[in-house]
Coordinates of C-alpha atoms and ligand atoms in Angstrom, one line a residue:
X196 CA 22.3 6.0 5.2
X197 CA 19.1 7.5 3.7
X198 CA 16.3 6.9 6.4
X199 CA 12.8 7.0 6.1
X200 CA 12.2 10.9 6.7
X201 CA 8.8 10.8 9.1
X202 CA 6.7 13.2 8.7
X203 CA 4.3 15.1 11.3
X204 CA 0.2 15.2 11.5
X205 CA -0.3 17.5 9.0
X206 CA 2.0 16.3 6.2
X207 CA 1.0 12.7 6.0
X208 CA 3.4 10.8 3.6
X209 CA 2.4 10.4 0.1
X210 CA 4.1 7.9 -2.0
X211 CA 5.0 10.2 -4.7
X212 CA 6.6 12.9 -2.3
X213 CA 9.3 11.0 -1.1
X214 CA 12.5 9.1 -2.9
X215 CA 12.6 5.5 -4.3
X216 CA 16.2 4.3 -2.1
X217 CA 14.4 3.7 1.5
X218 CA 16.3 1.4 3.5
X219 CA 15.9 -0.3 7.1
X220 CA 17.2 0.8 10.2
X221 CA 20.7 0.5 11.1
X222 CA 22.4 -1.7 14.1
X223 CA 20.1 -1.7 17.0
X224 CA 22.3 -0.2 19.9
X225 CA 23.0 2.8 20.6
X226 CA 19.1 3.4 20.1
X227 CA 16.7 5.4 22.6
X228 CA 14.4 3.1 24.7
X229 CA 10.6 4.1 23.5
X230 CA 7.7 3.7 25.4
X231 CA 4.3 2.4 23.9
X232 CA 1.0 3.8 24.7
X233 CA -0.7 2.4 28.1
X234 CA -3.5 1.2 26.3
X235 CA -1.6 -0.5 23.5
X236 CA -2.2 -4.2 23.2
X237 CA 0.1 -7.1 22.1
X238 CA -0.9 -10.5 20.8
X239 CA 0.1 -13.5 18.4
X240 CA -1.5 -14.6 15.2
X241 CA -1.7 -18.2 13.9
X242 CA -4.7 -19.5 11.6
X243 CA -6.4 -23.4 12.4
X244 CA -5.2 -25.0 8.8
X245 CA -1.5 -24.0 10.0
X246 CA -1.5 -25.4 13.2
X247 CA -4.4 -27.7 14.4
X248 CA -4.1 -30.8 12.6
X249 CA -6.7 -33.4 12.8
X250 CA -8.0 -32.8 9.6
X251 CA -10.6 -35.9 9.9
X252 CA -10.9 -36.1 13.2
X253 CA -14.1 -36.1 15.7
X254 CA -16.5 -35.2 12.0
X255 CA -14.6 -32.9 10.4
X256 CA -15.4 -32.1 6.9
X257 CA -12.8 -31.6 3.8
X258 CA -11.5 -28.2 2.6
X259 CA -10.1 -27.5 0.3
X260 CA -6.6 -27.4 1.2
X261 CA -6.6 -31.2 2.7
X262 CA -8.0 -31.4 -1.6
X263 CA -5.0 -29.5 -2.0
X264 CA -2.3 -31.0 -0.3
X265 CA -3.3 -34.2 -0.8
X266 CA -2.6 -33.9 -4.3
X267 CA -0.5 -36.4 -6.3
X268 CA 1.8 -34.7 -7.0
X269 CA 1.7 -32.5 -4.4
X270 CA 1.9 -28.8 -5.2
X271 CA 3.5 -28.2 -1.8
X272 CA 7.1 -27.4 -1.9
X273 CA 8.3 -30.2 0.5
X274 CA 5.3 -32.5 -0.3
X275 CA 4.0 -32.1 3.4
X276 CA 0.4 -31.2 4.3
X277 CA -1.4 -29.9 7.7
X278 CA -3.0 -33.4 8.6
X279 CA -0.7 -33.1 12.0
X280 CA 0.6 -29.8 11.7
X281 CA 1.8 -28.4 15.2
X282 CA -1.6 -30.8 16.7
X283 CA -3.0 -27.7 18.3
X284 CA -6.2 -29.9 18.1
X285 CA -4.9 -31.7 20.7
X286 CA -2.3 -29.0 22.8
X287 CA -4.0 -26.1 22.8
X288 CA -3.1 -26.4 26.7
X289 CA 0.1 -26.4 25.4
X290 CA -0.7 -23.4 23.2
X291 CA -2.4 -21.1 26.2
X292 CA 0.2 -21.8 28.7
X293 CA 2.8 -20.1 25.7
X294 CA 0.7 -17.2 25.5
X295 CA 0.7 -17.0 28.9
X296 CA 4.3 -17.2 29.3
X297 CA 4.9 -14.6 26.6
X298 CA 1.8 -12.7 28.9
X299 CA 0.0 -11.6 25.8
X300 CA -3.1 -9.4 26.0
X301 CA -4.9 -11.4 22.9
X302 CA -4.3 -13.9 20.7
X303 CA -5.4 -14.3 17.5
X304 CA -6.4 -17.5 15.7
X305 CA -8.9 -18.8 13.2
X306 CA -12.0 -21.5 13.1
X307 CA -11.8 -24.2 10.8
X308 CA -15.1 -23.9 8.6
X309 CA -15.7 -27.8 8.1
X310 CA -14.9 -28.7 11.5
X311 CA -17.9 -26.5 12.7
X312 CA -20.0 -27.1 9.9
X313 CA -18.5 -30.3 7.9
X314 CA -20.8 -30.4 5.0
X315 CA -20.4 -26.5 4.6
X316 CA -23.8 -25.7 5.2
X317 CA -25.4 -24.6 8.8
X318 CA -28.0 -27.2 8.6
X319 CA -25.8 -29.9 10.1
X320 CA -23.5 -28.5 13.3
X321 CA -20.8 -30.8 14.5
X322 CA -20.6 -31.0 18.5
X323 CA -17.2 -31.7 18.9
X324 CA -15.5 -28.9 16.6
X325 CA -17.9 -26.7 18.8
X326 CA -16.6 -28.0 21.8
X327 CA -13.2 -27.9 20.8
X328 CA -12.5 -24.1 20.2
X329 CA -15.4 -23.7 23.7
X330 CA -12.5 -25.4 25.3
X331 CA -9.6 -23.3 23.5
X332 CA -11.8 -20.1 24.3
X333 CA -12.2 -20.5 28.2
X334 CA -8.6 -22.1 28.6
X335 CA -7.7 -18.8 27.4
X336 CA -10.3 -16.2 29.1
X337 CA -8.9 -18.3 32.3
X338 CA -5.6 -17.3 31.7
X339 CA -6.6 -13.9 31.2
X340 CA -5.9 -14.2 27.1
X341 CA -8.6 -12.3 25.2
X342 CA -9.8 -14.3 21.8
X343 CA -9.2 -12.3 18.7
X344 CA -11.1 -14.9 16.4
X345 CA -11.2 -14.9 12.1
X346 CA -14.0 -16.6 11.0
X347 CA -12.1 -17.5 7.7
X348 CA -8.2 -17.3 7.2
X349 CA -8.3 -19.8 4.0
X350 CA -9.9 -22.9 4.3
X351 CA -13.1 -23.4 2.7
X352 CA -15.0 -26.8 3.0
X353 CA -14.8 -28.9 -0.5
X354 CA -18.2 -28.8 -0.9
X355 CA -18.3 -25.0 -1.6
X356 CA -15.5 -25.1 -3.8
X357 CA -17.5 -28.0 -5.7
X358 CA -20.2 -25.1 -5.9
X359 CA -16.8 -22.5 -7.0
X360 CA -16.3 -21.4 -3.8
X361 CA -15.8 -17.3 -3.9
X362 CA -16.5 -17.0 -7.4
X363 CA -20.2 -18.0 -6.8
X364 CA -22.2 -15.2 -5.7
X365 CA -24.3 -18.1 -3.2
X366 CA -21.1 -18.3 -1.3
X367 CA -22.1 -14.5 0.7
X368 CA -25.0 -16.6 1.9
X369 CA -23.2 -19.7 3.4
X370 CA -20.6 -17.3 4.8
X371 CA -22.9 -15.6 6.8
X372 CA -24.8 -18.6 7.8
X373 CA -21.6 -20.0 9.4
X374 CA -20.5 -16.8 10.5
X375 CA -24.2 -16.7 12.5
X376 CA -23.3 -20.0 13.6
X377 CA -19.8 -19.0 15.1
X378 CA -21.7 -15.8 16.5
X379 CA -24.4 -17.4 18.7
X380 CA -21.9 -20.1 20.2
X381 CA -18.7 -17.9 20.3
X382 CA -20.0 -14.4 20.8
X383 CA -21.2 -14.4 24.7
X384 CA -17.0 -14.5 25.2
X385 CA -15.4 -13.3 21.6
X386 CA -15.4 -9.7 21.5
X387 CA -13.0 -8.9 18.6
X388 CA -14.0 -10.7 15.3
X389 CA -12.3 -10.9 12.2
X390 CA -14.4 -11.7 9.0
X391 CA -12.0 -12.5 6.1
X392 CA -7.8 -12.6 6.4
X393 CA -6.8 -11.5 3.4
X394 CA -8.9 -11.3 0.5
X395 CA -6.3 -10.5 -2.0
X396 CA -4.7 -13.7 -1.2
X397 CA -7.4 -15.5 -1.5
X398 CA -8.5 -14.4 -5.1
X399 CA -5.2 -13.7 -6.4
X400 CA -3.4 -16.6 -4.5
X401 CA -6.3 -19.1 -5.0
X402 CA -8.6 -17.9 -8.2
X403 CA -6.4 -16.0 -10.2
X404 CA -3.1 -18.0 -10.1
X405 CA -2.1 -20.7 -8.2
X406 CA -0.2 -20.0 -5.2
X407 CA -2.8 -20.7 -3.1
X408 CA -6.0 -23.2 -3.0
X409 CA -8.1 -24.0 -5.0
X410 CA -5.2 -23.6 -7.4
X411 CA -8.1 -22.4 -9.7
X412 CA -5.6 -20.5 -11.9
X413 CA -8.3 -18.2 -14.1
X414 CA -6.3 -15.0 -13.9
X415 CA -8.3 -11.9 -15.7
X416 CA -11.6 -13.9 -15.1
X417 CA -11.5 -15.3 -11.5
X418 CA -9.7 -13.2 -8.7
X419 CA -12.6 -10.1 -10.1
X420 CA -15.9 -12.7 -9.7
X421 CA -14.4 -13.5 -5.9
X422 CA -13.3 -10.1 -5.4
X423 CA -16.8 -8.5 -5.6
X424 CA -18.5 -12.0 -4.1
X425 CA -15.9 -11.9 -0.8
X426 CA -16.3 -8.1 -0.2
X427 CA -20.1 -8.7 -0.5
X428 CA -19.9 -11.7 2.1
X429 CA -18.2 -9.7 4.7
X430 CA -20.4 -7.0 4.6
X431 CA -23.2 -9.3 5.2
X432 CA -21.4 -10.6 7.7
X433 CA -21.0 -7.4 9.4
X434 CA -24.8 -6.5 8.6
X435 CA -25.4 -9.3 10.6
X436 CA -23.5 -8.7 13.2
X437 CA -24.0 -5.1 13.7
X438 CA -28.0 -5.4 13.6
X439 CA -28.5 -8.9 15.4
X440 CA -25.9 -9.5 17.9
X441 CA -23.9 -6.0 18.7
X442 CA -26.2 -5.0 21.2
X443 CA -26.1 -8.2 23.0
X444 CA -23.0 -9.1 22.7
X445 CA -20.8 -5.8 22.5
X446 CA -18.5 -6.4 20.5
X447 CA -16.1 -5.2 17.2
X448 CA -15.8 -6.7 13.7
X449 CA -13.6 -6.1 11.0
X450 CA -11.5 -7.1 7.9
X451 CA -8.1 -7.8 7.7
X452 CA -6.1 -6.3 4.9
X453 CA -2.6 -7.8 3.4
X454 CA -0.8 -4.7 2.6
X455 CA 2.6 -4.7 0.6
X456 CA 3.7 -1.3 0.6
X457 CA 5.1 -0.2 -2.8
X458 CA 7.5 2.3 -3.5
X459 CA 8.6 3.9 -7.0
X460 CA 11.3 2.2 -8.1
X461 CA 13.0 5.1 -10.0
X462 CA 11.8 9.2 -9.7
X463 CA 9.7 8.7 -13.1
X464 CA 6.6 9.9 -13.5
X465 CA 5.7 6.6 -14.9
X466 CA 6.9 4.5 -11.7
X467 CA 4.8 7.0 -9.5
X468 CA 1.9 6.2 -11.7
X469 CA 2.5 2.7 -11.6
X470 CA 3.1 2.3 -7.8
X471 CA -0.2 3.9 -7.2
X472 CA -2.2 1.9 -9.6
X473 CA -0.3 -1.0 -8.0
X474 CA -1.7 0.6 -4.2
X475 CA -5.0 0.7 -5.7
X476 CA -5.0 -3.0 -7.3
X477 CA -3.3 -4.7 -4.6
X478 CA -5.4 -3.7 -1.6
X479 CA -7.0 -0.5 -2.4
X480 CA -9.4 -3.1 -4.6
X481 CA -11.1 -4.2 -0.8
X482 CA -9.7 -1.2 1.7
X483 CA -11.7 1.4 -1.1
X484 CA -15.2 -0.5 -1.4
X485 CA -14.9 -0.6 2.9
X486 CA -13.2 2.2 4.7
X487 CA -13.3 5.0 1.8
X488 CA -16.3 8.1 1.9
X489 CA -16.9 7.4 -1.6
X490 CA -17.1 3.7 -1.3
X491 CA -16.8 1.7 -4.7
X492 CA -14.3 -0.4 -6.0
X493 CA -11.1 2.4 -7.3
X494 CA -10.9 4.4 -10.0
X495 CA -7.9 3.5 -11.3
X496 CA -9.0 -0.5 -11.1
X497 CA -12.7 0.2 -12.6
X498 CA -10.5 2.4 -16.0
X499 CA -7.8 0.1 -16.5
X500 CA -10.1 -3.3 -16.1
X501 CA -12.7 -1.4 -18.4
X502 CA -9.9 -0.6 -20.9
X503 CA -8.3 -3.6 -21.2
X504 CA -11.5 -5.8 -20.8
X505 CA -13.0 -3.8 -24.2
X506 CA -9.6 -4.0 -26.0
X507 CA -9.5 -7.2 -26.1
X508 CA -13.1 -7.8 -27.2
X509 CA -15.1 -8.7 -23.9
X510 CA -18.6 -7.4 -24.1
X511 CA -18.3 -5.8 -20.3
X512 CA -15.4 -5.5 -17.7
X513 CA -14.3 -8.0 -16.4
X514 CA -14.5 -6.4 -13.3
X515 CA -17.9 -7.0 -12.2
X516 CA -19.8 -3.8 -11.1
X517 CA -20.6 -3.0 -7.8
X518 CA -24.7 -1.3 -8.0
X519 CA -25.2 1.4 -5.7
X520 CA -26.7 -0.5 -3.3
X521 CA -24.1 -2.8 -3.1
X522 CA -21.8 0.4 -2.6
X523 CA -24.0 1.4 0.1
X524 CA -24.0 -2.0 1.5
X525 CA -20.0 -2.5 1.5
X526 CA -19.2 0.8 2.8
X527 CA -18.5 1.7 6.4
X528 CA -18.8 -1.9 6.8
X529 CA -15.9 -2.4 9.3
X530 CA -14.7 -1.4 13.1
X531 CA -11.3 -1.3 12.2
X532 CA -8.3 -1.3 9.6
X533 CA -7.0 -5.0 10.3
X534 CA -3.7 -5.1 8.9
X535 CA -1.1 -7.6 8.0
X536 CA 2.2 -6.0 7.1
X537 CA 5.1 -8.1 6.2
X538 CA 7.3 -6.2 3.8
X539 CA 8.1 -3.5 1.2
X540 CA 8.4 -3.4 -2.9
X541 CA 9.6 -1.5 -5.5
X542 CA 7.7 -0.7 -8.8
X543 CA 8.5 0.1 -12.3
X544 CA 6.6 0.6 -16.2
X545 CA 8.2 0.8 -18.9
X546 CA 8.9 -0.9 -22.1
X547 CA 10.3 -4.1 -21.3
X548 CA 6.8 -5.0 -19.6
X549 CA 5.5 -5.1 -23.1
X550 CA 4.9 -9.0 -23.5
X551 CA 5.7 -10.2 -20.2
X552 CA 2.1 -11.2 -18.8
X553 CA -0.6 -13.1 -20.0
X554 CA -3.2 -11.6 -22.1
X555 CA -6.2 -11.1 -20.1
X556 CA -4.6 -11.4 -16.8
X557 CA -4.4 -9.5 -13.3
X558 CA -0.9 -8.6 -13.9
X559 CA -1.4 -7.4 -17.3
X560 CA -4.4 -5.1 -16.6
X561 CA -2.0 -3.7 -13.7
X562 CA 0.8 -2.9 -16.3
X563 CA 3.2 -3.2 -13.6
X564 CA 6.7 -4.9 -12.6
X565 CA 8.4 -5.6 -9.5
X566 CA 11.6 -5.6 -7.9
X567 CA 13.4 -5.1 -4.6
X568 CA 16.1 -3.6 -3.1
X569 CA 19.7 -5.9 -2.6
X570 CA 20.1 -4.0 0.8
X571 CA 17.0 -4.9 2.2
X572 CA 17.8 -8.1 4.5
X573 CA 16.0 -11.1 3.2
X574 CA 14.1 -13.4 5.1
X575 CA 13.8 -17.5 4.7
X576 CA 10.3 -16.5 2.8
X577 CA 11.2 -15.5 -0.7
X578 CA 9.2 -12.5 -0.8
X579 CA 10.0 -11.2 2.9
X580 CA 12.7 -8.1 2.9
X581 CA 12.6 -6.3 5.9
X582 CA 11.9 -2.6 5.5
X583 CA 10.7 -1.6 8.6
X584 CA 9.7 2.0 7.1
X585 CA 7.7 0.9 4.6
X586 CA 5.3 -0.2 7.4
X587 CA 5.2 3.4 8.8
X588 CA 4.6 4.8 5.4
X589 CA 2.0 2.1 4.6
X590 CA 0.4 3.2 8.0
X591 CA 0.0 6.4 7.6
X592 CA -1.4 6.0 3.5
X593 CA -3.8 4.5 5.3
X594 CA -4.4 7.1 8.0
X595 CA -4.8 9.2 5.1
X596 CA -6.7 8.0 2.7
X597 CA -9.5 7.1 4.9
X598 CA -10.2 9.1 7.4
X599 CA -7.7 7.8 10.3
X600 CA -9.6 4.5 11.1
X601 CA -8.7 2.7 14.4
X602 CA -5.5 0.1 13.1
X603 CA -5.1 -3.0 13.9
X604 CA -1.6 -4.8 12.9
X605 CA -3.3 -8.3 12.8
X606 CA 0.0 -10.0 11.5
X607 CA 3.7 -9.5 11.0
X608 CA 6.5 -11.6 11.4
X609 CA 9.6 -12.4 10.4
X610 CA 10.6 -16.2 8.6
X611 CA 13.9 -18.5 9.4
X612 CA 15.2 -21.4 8.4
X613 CA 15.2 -22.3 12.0
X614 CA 17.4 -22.8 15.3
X615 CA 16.3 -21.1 18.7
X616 CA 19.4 -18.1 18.5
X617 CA 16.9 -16.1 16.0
X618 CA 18.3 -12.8 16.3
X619 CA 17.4 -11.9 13.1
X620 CA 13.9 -11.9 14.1
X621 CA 14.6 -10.4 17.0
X622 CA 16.1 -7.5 14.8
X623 CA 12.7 -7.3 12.5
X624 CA 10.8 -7.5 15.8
X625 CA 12.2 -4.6 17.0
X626 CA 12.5 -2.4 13.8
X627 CA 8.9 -3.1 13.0
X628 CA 7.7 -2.0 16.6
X629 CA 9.8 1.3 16.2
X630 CA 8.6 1.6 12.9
X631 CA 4.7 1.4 14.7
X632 CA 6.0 3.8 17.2
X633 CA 7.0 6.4 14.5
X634 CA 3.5 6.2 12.7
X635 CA 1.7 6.6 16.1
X636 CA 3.8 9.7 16.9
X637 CA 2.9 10.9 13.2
X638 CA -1.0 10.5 13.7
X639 CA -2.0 6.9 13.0
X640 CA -4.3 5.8 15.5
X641 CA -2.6 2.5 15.9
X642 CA -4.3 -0.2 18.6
X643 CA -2.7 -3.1 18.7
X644 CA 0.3 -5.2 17.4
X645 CA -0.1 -9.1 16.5
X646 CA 2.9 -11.2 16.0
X647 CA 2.8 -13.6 13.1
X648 CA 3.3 -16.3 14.7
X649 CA 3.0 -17.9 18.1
X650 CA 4.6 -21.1 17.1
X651 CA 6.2 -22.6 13.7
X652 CA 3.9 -23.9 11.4
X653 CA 2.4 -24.8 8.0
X654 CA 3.4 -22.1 5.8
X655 CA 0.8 -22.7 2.5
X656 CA 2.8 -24.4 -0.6
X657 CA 6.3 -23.2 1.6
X658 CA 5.0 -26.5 3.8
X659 CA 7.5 -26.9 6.8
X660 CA 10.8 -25.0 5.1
X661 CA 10.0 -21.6 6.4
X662 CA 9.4 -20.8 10.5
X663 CA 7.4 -17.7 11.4
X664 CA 7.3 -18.7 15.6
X665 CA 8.5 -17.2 18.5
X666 CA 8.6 -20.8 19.3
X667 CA 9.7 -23.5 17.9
X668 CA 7.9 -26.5 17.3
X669 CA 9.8 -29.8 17.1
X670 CA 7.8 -31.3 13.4
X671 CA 9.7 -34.9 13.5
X672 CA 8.7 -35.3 17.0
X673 CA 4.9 -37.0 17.7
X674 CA 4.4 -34.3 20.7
X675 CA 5.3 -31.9 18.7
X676 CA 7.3 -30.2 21.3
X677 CA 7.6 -26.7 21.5
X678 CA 10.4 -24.5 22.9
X679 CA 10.8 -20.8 23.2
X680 CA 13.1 -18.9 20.6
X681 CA 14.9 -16.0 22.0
X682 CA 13.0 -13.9 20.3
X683 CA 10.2 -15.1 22.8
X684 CA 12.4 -13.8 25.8
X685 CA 12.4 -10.3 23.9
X686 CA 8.9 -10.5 23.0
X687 CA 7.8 -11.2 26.4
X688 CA 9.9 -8.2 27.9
X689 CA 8.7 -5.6 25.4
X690 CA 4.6 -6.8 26.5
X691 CA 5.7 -6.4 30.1
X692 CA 7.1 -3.3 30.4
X693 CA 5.2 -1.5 27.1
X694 CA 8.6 -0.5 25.9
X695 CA 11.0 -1.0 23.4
X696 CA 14.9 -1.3 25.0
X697 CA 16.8 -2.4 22.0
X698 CA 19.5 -2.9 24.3
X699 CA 17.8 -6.1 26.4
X700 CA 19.1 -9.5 26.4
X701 CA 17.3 -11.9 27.8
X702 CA 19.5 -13.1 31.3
X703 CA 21.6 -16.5 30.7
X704 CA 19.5 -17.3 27.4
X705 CA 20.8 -21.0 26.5
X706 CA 18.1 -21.9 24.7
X707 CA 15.6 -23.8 27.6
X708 CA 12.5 -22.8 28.5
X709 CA 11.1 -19.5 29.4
Ligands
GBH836 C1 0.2 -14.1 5.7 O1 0.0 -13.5 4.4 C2 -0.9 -15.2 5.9 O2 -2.1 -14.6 6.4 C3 -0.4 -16.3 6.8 O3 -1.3 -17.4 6.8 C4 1.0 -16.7 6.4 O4 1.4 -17.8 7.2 C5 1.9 -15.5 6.6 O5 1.5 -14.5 5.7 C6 3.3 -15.8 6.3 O6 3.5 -16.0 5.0 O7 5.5 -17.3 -2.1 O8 6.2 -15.6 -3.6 O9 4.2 -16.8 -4.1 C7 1.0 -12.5 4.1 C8 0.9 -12.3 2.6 C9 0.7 -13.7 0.7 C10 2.8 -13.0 1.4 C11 1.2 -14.8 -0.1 C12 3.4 -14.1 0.6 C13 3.2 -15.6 -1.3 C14 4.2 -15.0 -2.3 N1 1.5 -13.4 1.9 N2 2.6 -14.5 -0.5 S1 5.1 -16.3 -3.1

């Protein structure tokens, strides 16, 4: 079976260098036990709209996915919403004592923008959303759990969407007012901040189609305005940081980065080409402007938006340039490489593309299709193979192209359709770690590993259908009971001893609690 060839220090992979037909690892016995760096740090992920709940409760404000899912008709898959959700609002005691359980070194979750400030704007601060994550922060520093807080994983108060949200350039203001906001009440015991999860998401997801909220759909036109508005915001937000509080406070701040990795689909010189411009598109758009020496949105991006934009009779790009103080501004402007890193797909140009997209949109100025591999094993998300290479290969592209930042893996996980026996996950779990373990012998100056997620919970439009958690959370029940999967049990044993055994099985595992 063709495996991911991994190559040493000097000979960092390159997309075009190696063949299309990469496939995961095979059975997981028989495999060498692997030991992780000392200082290597494991955590979960989970983001407030997912899991929290209360979504009117104690002064909170609207955003604009309670808009969203309270939509008639609802654009959610099973017509569900995150009013309850998992009601961390109410168990985060619940929530800390998992962590503890699992004994994670951090855990990562997110701060609901209209529960802190419910209008939007930092002239009115509401108390109780204050008090609330106070409370979830100290139950976790007692418990020894370091906070690994996002200031915005997705959902923006109404009232700035009323304004247009990321596509209006006032929003880099009112990010960094509430991000000042979360600083001075958060930042004597957060030490690890995350600006923005995943801007692609939110421009492509949310502006330029819509799989996301606002559901804004202005493909061509909108996910380029929020593009250049969000990159903008978080480097203000760093600015900020970096000049006013650092000193004080000591701490790091970053980005987090969705990246798909993409792989030629056949050995064409057109595929290669199209894989990269895909690279450059998909997240080399926000990694390029931040982590590269040059700075700048990409080259490819800037030429084929340009091209496109004056073929079809548009009196500028529609791309929105970045002015070289904006460059200046943008660049360098981030601690670390936060990555999330799900999954792998193939690319491919060529003639039957002709016609397929919308004229302007994203997709057409990309020039690109998309397929996948039938061996890859295929998670209860749609879009989730598992190709556990393609995360060392994306990790060391990364090394690579700028300059071997510091990584953080700020999500990855693996979706079910649910049950506690989740040894599929379990599988991924372990595939993906090795696959960390092969970039870090290779040169990438990985930090840390973040599972995606602590617990089931809102998945977006997926609602309910598809669980990410290493536990399970019981939706039809009011307390929302959660129980360890045995993938927790594996989790839990790979933090403890800072190695991967894919040999361990949890002792008399029947499904109870941990
Ligand atoms: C993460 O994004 C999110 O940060 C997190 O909130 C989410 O729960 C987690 O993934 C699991 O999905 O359904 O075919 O339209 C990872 C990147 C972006 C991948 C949206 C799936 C939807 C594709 N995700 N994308 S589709």
């Amino acid at each position: 079976m063709p495996i991911c060839k991994i190559i040493n220090k000097n000979n960092l992979h390159r997309v075009w260098e190696t063949p299309a037909n990469i496939h995961q690892n095979s059975a997981n016995s028989q495999r060498a036990s692997r030991k992780f760096p000392e200082d290597f740090l494991f955590g979960t992920s989970s983001s407030a709209y997912q899991i929290e709940g209360g979504w009117n409760k104690d002064g909170k404000g609207i955003s604009i996915w309670d808009v969203a899912t309270h939509m008639d008709p609802s654009p959610v898959l099973d017509g569900s919403s995150g009013d309850v959700a998992a009601d961390s609002y109410h168990l985060y005691k619940r929530d800390v004592e998992m962590m503890k359980e699992l004994g994670l070194d951090f855990y990562r979750f997110s701060i609901s923008w209209p529960r802190i400030l419910p209008s939007g704007f930092s002239n009115e601060i509401n108390q109780a959303g204050i008090n609330y994550y106070n409370n979830l922060i100290d139950e976790m520093l007692a418990n020894g759990i370091s906070p690994l807080l996002t200031i915005y994983h997705w959902d923006l108060p109404h009232n700035l969407q009323k304004l247009g949200g990321w596509v209006n350039p006032i929003i880099i203001d009112y990010f960094t007012d509430y991000a000042e906001v979360l600083f001075d009440n958060f930042g004597d015991r957060v030490k690890c901040w995350i600006t923005i999860n995943e801007p692609q998401q939110i421009c492509v997801g949310g502006y330029g189609s819509s799989m996301l909220a606002p559901l804004l759909n202005m493909t061509g036109i909108g996910e380029y305005l929020c593009s250049k508005n969000l990159l903008l915001a978080h480097a203000k937000a760093y600015r900020l940081y970096d000049e006013k509080y650092r000193k004080k406070q000591n701490g790091l701040i970053g980005i987090s980065i969705n990246g798909y990795w993409y792989e030629p689909a056949t050995d064409s010189i057109d595929d290669k080409k199209a894989t990269l411009d895909t690279i450059q598109f998909d997240w080399g758009q926000y990694a390029h402007p931040i982590f590269s020496k040059e700075g700048d949105y990409p080259y490819e991006l800037k030429r084929k938006v340009y091209a496109k934009s004056a073929e079809q009779g548009f009196k500028r790009s529609r791309l929105p340039k970045l002015s070289k103080s904006e460059i200046e501004f943008i660049k360098g402007s981030s601690d670390f490489f936060g990555l999330n890193a799900y999954t792998t797909t193939l690319v491919y140009r060529n003639a039957s593309l002709e016609g397929m997209y919308a004229v302007p949109s994203y997709l057409d100025d990309l020039g690109a299709g998309f397929t996948t591999d039938d061996s890859w094993p295929q998670g209860a998300s749609v879009w989730l193979k598992e190709v556990p290479c393609g995360l060392t290969k994306i990790l060391l592209e990364i090394s690579k192209r700028y300059d071997n930042p510091p990584i953080y893996i700020t999500e990855n996980g693996w979706s079910t359709f649910g049950g506690l026996v989740d040894d599929d996950r379990i599988r991924y779990l372990r595939n993906y770690l090795d696959a960390v373990l092969d970039a870090i012998e290779a040169g990438s100056n990985v930090k840390l590993y973040t599972y995606w997620s602590l617990m089931d919970n809102f998945e977006w439009l997926s609602g309910y259908s598809e669980k990410f958690g290493l536990y399970e959370v019981d939706f039809a029940d009011p307390n929302r009971t959660r129980t360890p999967r045995k993938s927790s049990f594996i989790y839990r044993e790979i933090i403890r001893t800072k190695t991967l055994d894919f040999d361990y099985e949890p002792e008399n595992f029947t499904g109870g609690n941990i």
